[in-house]
């Protein structure tokens, strides 16, 4: 049977994997190619590399970095940040990325989803979405609103409706990040994750809030999410990919095993 | 021994070429049908839809070149769309006639409650018959799939099966010197590289 995927996200700045640490700002934690290869060897199912300053610096994603990663990493990986148009998508995919992720761009120019899907195949286009609980209203019937620009700008768009629309437009997968739970390490936002996972026929990745392996087990037990995205949980060595997968396995969740039969 | 990798505009070859280089294979890309036809070992990967793949293969003459290599008895590996277009036809795009190298057709997953389409992610490949490319790989390993259509072939051409929802389909098929996988060997980590290496070493 299809396994539930464990995905590790690496934020990259100036060709270094970086993480925001409370009261310390951003600290560099390693080389994206080395870290990507290491997580892959450990058995991670997929990777996401996010170029966190590309948008602000008004430049495309670091394509050379993608090329280097693709020479060492032989599992699927997505790239986001600095995917501004079809050319950027094309170059990133040619460089070796399996998928490209668009977030603010898709909200402001939804046609990019359809164009990208038509040009490259919908399985290559991931919608990144930041959602925040604002309460149920006529305008926001699900209670969750879409935000862009790193969660700073409210769009007056309902998250569930946006997910369905993006699917209609041709997106291949949705990565849903909860602004409320992101960084809090108290678990994923299960309500909106399940709502969206059950409403669309494309895979849904949960993002934001994973602090312990129990949170990942909870996600798969309580929602129809297809994948769990983690970052700081593994980057600082608190938990490892095999450790998390071991707990998934113990909980009876279908999990991918490595060639040697172990997680 | 050099491996020719076919470029017929069906998605990018970067991952396949990177994987081959990583395992030390001597591989080169070609879109020249005359060159392809003379290949002593051939890989044709690809993502995307059957209709556009066949259009390119027909227009460029690469389809005939692939047939020539198969006929010559040299090892040939198809990946993803490469395992569908070697069949007789595909259901995709309103029905497409394909290369007809192996009996069978490509069909779409049936809708099932809760079943996401495409089938995307890691799933177990259970061997049903032996093949040299399985050397050192246990049955039931997880490989990476991303597809909405799958091959349906007579049992004697099916080498491995995978189950998605209630649907069990052929994930690895072949005939004589031709072998093809629906899953992506170049994206399946260590076990995918191992299978690619087995193909490179396969002596008919």
XYZ file of C-alpha atoms in Angstrom:
467
model
C 0.000 0.000 0.000
C 1.039 3.606 -0.488
C 3.063 4.796 2.481
C 2.615 8.050 4.331
C 5.503 10.340 3.445
C 7.915 12.048 5.833
C 9.316 15.182 4.192
C 12.119 17.355 5.534
C 12.176 21.052 4.644
C 15.438 22.963 4.453
C 15.361 26.759 4.393
C 18.370 28.053 2.498
C 20.003 31.457 2.580
C 23.268 32.275 0.841
C 23.740 28.606 -0.001
C 23.506 27.641 3.688
C 20.696 25.839 5.460
C 19.352 28.235 8.019
C 16.878 28.178 10.846
C 15.266 30.938 12.831
C 15.997 30.508 16.499
C 14.119 32.455 19.133
C 16.077 35.472 20.344
C 19.014 34.567 18.110
C 17.706 35.331 14.650
C 18.786 33.009 11.880
C 21.630 30.596 12.416
C 23.438 28.587 9.774
C 23.269 24.881 10.303
C 24.901 23.320 7.283
C 25.369 22.847 3.576
C 22.139 22.084 1.670
C 23.715 19.435 -0.571
C 25.387 17.612 2.342
C 22.328 17.808 4.544
C 20.031 16.737 1.719
C 22.233 13.741 0.952
C 22.423 12.813 4.626
C 18.653 12.949 5.174
C 18.206 10.925 2.006
C 20.636 8.267 3.251
C 18.754 8.201 6.548
C 15.577 7.310 4.681
C 13.601 10.523 4.327
C 10.942 10.182 1.642
C 11.219 13.621 0.087
C 12.918 16.968 0.574
C 11.912 20.581 0.085
C 14.508 23.307 -0.382
C 13.222 26.764 0.247
C 15.244 29.758 -0.959
C 14.091 32.179 1.711
C 15.579 35.414 0.397
C 14.902 34.986 -3.330
C 11.576 36.846 -3.255
C 12.863 39.753 -1.198
C 15.952 39.988 -3.377
C 13.793 39.827 -6.495
C 15.763 37.013 -8.057
C 15.021 33.463 -9.142
C 15.654 30.418 -7.001
C 19.320 29.384 -6.719
C 19.452 27.107 -9.768
C 23.075 26.095 -9.358
C 22.247 24.841 -5.872
C 19.462 22.715 -7.373
C 21.906 21.283 -9.907
C 24.346 20.349 -7.123
C 21.625 18.760 -5.031
C 20.394 16.742 -8.006
C 23.824 15.166 -8.403
C 23.730 13.710 -4.892
C 20.078 13.244 -4.010
C 18.067 10.516 -5.749
C 14.726 10.907 -4.038
C 12.143 13.481 -5.136
C 12.737 17.040 -4.002
C 10.757 20.232 -4.441
C 12.041 23.776 -4.551
C 10.326 26.986 -3.548
C 11.124 30.641 -3.109
C 12.042 32.584 -6.219
C 9.764 30.697 -8.591
C 8.374 33.775 -10.306
C 7.205 32.540 -13.710
C 7.188 29.669 -16.201
C 10.856 30.186 -17.093
C 11.895 29.820 -13.448
C 9.764 26.682 -13.200
C 11.321 25.265 -16.348
C 14.861 25.995 -15.233
C 14.309 24.560 -11.747
C 12.827 21.342 -13.159
C 15.580 21.024 -15.762
C 18.139 21.533 -13.009
C 16.773 18.393 -11.377
C 13.943 19.366 -9.045
C 10.960 17.025 -9.167
C 8.482 19.752 -8.244
C 8.261 23.519 -7.878
C 6.277 25.198 -5.153
C 4.395 28.458 -5.552
C 2.639 30.358 -2.777
C 2.108 34.130 -2.934
C 2.604 34.025 -6.697
C -0.300 31.614 -7.112
C -2.611 33.685 -4.935
C -1.865 36.847 -6.875
C -1.705 35.176 -10.296
C -3.664 31.900 -10.135
C -3.252 31.344 -13.863
C 0.390 30.391 -13.191
C -0.886 27.092 -11.794
C -2.744 26.210 -14.979
C 0.126 27.368 -17.178
C 2.691 25.441 -15.161
C 0.554 22.299 -15.085
C 0.008 22.437 -18.833
C 3.654 23.055 -19.629
C 5.263 20.598 -17.225
C 2.559 18.272 -15.964
C 0.485 18.888 -12.894
C 2.525 16.537 -10.734
C 5.325 19.132 -10.884
C 3.301 21.977 -9.384
C 2.881 22.220 -5.600
C 0.736 24.880 -3.997
C 2.216 26.231 -0.790
C -0.496 27.773 1.340
C -0.302 29.647 4.647
C -3.565 29.541 6.579
C -4.636 31.096 9.863
C -7.705 30.561 11.969
C -9.755 33.761 11.967
C -13.186 32.435 12.874
C -16.134 31.425 10.704
C -17.836 34.190 8.710
C -19.685 34.564 5.443
C -16.475 35.529 3.735
C -14.411 32.799 5.438
C -16.840 29.864 5.818
C -14.132 27.374 6.861
C -12.836 29.752 9.511
C -9.341 29.691 8.016
C -7.989 32.568 5.940
C -5.198 32.522 3.340
C -2.197 34.751 4.089
C 0.723 35.596 1.818
C 4.153 37.188 2.143
C 5.308 34.917 4.892
C 2.048 35.109 6.779
C 1.987 38.888 6.979
C -0.744 39.797 4.535
C -4.340 38.612 4.919
C -5.991 37.955 1.571
C -9.671 37.741 2.484
C -9.717 34.290 0.818
C -11.061 31.136 2.429
C -8.356 28.443 2.685
C -10.641 25.531 1.810
C -12.075 27.341 -1.189
C -8.590 28.277 -2.373
C -7.454 24.658 -2.106
C -10.368 23.468 -4.253
C -9.820 26.223 -6.773
C -6.133 25.426 -7.027
C -6.996 21.791 -7.681
C -9.366 22.831 -10.461
C -6.650 24.998 -11.936
C -4.352 21.991 -12.103
C -2.152 21.917 -9.025
C -0.637 18.487 -8.352
C -0.224 18.695 -4.594
C -1.001 21.058 -1.731
C 1.383 21.872 1.124
C -0.658 23.438 3.855
C 1.199 25.454 6.455
C -0.643 26.568 9.552
C 0.458 29.973 10.754
C -1.074 29.260 14.161
C 0.961 26.151 14.886
C 4.152 26.921 12.944
C 7.104 27.130 15.318
C 5.026 26.322 18.391
C 5.992 22.634 18.297
C 2.717 21.498 19.726
C 1.439 19.516 16.782
C -0.051 20.193 13.370
C -3.295 22.087 12.848
C -5.452 19.019 12.396
C -8.802 20.677 11.662
C -7.984 22.600 8.498
C -5.528 19.911 7.378
C -8.213 17.245 7.453
C -10.805 19.552 5.938
C -8.611 20.181 2.919
C -7.259 16.630 2.677
C -10.803 15.276 2.457
C -11.997 17.956 0.048
C -9.433 17.546 -2.732
C -8.280 14.576 -4.797
C -4.639 15.681 -4.886
C -2.166 14.747 -2.139
C -1.965 17.068 0.867
C 1.179 17.705 2.913
C 0.756 19.006 6.467
C 3.241 21.635 7.587
C 3.804 23.678 10.721
C 3.936 22.576 14.334
C 5.679 19.212 14.451
C 7.698 18.967 17.661
C 7.719 15.256 18.505
C 7.149 12.027 16.567
C 3.814 11.705 18.414
C 2.582 14.737 16.483
C 3.244 12.963 13.212
C 1.514 9.808 14.391
C -1.419 11.953 15.488
C -1.591 13.628 12.101
C -1.907 10.336 10.247
C -4.250 8.798 12.780
C -6.641 11.737 12.871
C -6.522 13.207 9.366
C -6.382 12.095 5.736
C -3.123 13.962 5.151
C -0.744 12.126 2.795
C 2.529 13.542 4.077
C 4.086 15.287 7.074
C 6.637 18.042 6.672
C 9.172 18.645 9.432
C 12.121 20.974 9.800
C 13.589 22.137 13.104
C 12.543 18.868 14.731
C 15.318 17.099 12.853
C 17.732 19.919 12.033
C 18.794 20.365 15.640
C 19.189 16.674 16.271
C 16.325 16.354 18.726
C 14.882 13.621 16.591
C 16.087 11.656 13.593
C 14.352 10.476 10.430
C 14.738 6.786 11.393
C 13.518 7.596 14.902
C 10.373 9.308 13.645
C 9.695 6.543 11.140
C 10.196 3.944 13.862
C 7.399 5.545 15.849
C 5.180 5.715 12.782
C 5.838 2.016 12.189
C 5.102 1.140 15.821
C 1.821 3.033 15.544
C 0.791 0.949 12.534
C 1.147 3.748 10.014
C 2.328 2.581 6.566
C 5.880 3.853 6.279
C 8.535 3.439 3.634
C 11.453 1.182 4.497
C 14.987 1.423 3.171
C 16.562 -1.190 0.943
C 17.734 -3.196 3.960
C 14.156 -3.514 5.172
C 14.546 -1.125 8.102
C 13.047 2.323 8.550
C 29.790 -0.290 -22.463
C 27.921 2.850 -23.422
C 24.258 3.341 -22.639
C 22.123 5.522 -24.862
C 19.406 7.508 -23.132
C 16.620 8.611 -25.432
C 15.539 12.232 -25.463
C 12.081 12.515 -27.001
C 10.902 15.628 -25.207
C 9.053 13.631 -22.588
C 10.183 15.429 -19.474
C 13.702 16.081 -18.362
C 16.516 13.582 -18.389
C 18.582 15.283 -15.695
C 17.626 12.895 -12.906
C 18.240 9.795 -14.994
C 21.585 11.051 -16.272
C 22.658 12.107 -12.763
C 21.725 8.679 -11.408
C 23.609 6.862 -14.156
C 26.661 9.026 -13.607
C 26.473 8.430 -9.852
C 26.578 4.656 -10.309
C 29.475 4.987 -12.720
C 27.647 4.146 -15.922
C 28.902 5.467 -19.230
C 25.736 7.082 -20.604
C 24.936 9.627 -23.258
C 21.754 11.340 -24.380
C 20.564 11.135 -27.959
C 17.672 12.446 -29.989
C 19.057 11.154 -33.297
C 17.023 8.128 -34.487
C 19.942 6.694 -36.469
C 22.204 6.864 -33.446
C 19.509 5.459 -31.161
C 18.825 2.550 -33.511
C 22.453 1.449 -33.184
C 22.440 1.499 -29.378
C 23.870 -1.566 -27.666
C 22.006 -0.702 -24.465
C 19.089 1.721 -24.297
C 17.080 3.564 -21.669
C 14.011 5.571 -22.469
C 12.622 7.429 -19.492
C 9.874 10.007 -19.597
C 7.035 11.674 -17.807
C 3.960 13.235 -19.299
C 1.134 12.083 -21.476
C 0.915 9.280 -24.009
C -0.424 11.309 -26.919
C 2.322 13.896 -26.988
C 4.998 11.248 -26.398
C 3.731 9.189 -29.353
C 3.472 12.265 -31.533
C 7.123 13.029 -30.972
C 8.203 9.409 -31.329
C 6.382 9.087 -34.638
C 7.401 12.444 -36.052
C 11.085 12.043 -35.238
C 11.389 8.383 -36.173
C 12.630 7.605 -32.664
C 9.749 5.147 -32.176
C 11.070 3.001 -35.033
C 14.598 3.362 -33.682
C 13.528 1.971 -30.301
C 11.819 -0.932 -32.055
C 15.041 -1.620 -33.951
C 17.088 -1.871 -30.758
C 14.513 -4.209 -29.220
C 14.522 -6.332 -32.365
C 18.325 -6.471 -32.340
C 18.124 -8.168 -28.954
C 19.998 -5.525 -26.973
C 18.966 -4.635 -23.392
C 16.311 -1.925 -23.293
C 14.831 -0.262 -20.180
C 11.684 1.871 -20.162
C 10.745 4.078 -17.180
C 7.354 5.593 -16.323
C 5.710 6.676 -19.615
C 8.420 4.476 -21.137
C 6.597 1.413 -19.773
C 3.254 2.521 -21.159
C 4.132 3.467 -24.710
C 5.684 0.063 -25.399
C 2.242 -1.493 -25.063
C -0.363 -1.609 -27.813
C -2.449 1.348 -26.734
C -3.204 3.783 -23.947
C -6.571 4.919 -22.617
C -5.122 8.371 -22.067
C -5.991 11.407 -24.174
C -9.119 9.742 -25.551
C -7.210 6.674 -26.706
C -3.716 6.538 -28.218
C -2.088 3.836 -30.285
C 1.372 3.124 -28.919
C 4.443 1.168 -30.052
C 3.013 -2.346 -29.657
C 6.214 -4.034 -28.472
C 4.417 -5.896 -25.684
C 0.735 -6.925 -25.636
C -1.460 -4.881 -23.309
C -2.639 -1.368 -22.669
C -2.300 1.519 -20.251
C -5.425 2.208 -18.231
C -6.436 4.807 -15.683
C -6.851 4.119 -11.970
C -10.545 3.791 -11.141
C -11.930 6.386 -8.784
C -12.276 5.079 -5.232
C -13.385 6.957 -2.120
C -10.336 8.522 -0.531
C -7.989 7.468 -3.325
C -5.802 10.321 -4.516
C -4.964 10.445 -8.196
C -2.167 10.509 -9.318
C -0.721 7.649 -7.316
C 2.137 9.650 -5.832
C 4.663 8.402 -3.342
C 6.422 5.243 -2.187
C 4.733 1.863 -2.580
C 5.853 -1.759 -2.392
C 6.979 -3.539 -5.545
C 6.245 -7.247 -5.086
C 8.110 -9.514 -7.473
C 5.987 -12.165 -9.187
C 8.719 -13.585 -11.444
C 12.494 -13.427 -11.408
C 14.549 -11.075 -13.502
C 18.243 -10.170 -13.548
C 17.513 -6.539 -12.659
C 16.189 -7.733 -9.303
C 19.589 -9.035 -8.188
C 20.283 -8.202 -4.561
C 16.888 -6.550 -4.109
C 14.269 -8.143 -1.899
C 10.660 -8.329 -3.046
C 8.410 -5.734 -1.459
C 10.845 -2.823 -1.462
C 9.347 0.649 -1.700
C 9.887 2.513 -4.945
C 8.666 5.954 -5.983
C 5.613 6.219 -8.193
C 3.854 9.191 -9.737
C 1.239 8.308 -12.339
C -2.445 8.259 -13.125
C -2.291 5.450 -15.710
C -0.754 2.004 -15.290
C 0.143 -0.918 -17.555
C -2.208 -3.875 -17.934
C -0.467 -6.879 -19.550
C -0.948 -10.639 -19.843
C 0.553 -12.398 -16.833
C 3.577 -13.766 -18.670
C 4.899 -10.216 -19.216
C 4.344 -9.032 -15.666
C 7.296 -9.203 -13.279
C 6.106 -7.255 -10.257
C 2.905 -5.893 -8.787
C 1.932 -2.986 -6.588
C -1.346 -2.366 -4.809
C -2.969 1.049 -4.486
C -6.307 1.152 -2.724
C -8.140 -1.914 -3.958
C -6.297 -1.876 -7.281
C -3.340 -4.141 -7.942
C -1.364 -3.356 -11.066
C 1.807 -4.365 -12.853
C 4.707 -2.159 -11.801
C 7.420 -3.978 -13.741
C 6.883 -5.636 -17.105
C 9.026 -7.057 -19.852
C 9.640 -9.409 -22.721
C 13.005 -10.960 -23.578
C 15.521 -8.099 -23.744
C 12.978 -5.384 -22.937
C 12.176 -4.490 -19.307
C 10.189 -1.502 -18.100
C 9.112 -0.031 -14.767
C 6.183 2.217 -13.980
C 8.051 3.424 -10.901
C 10.962 5.839 -11.086
C 14.227 4.031 -10.459
C 16.133 7.319 -10.602
C 14.046 8.741 -7.758
C 13.857 5.691 -5.528
C 16.985 6.263 -3.473
C 19.407 3.425 -2.835
C 17.188 0.621 -4.110
C 16.429 2.508 -7.325
C 20.118 3.022 -8.007
C 20.719 -0.676 -7.315
C 18.137 -1.664 -9.926
C 19.590 0.799 -12.447
C 23.012 -0.723 -11.850
C 21.577 -4.201 -12.398
C 20.185 -3.056 -15.744
C 23.576 -1.640 -16.712
C 25.199 -4.994 -15.856
C 22.519 -7.164 -17.495
C 24.035 -9.573 -19.991
C 21.411 -11.086 -22.288
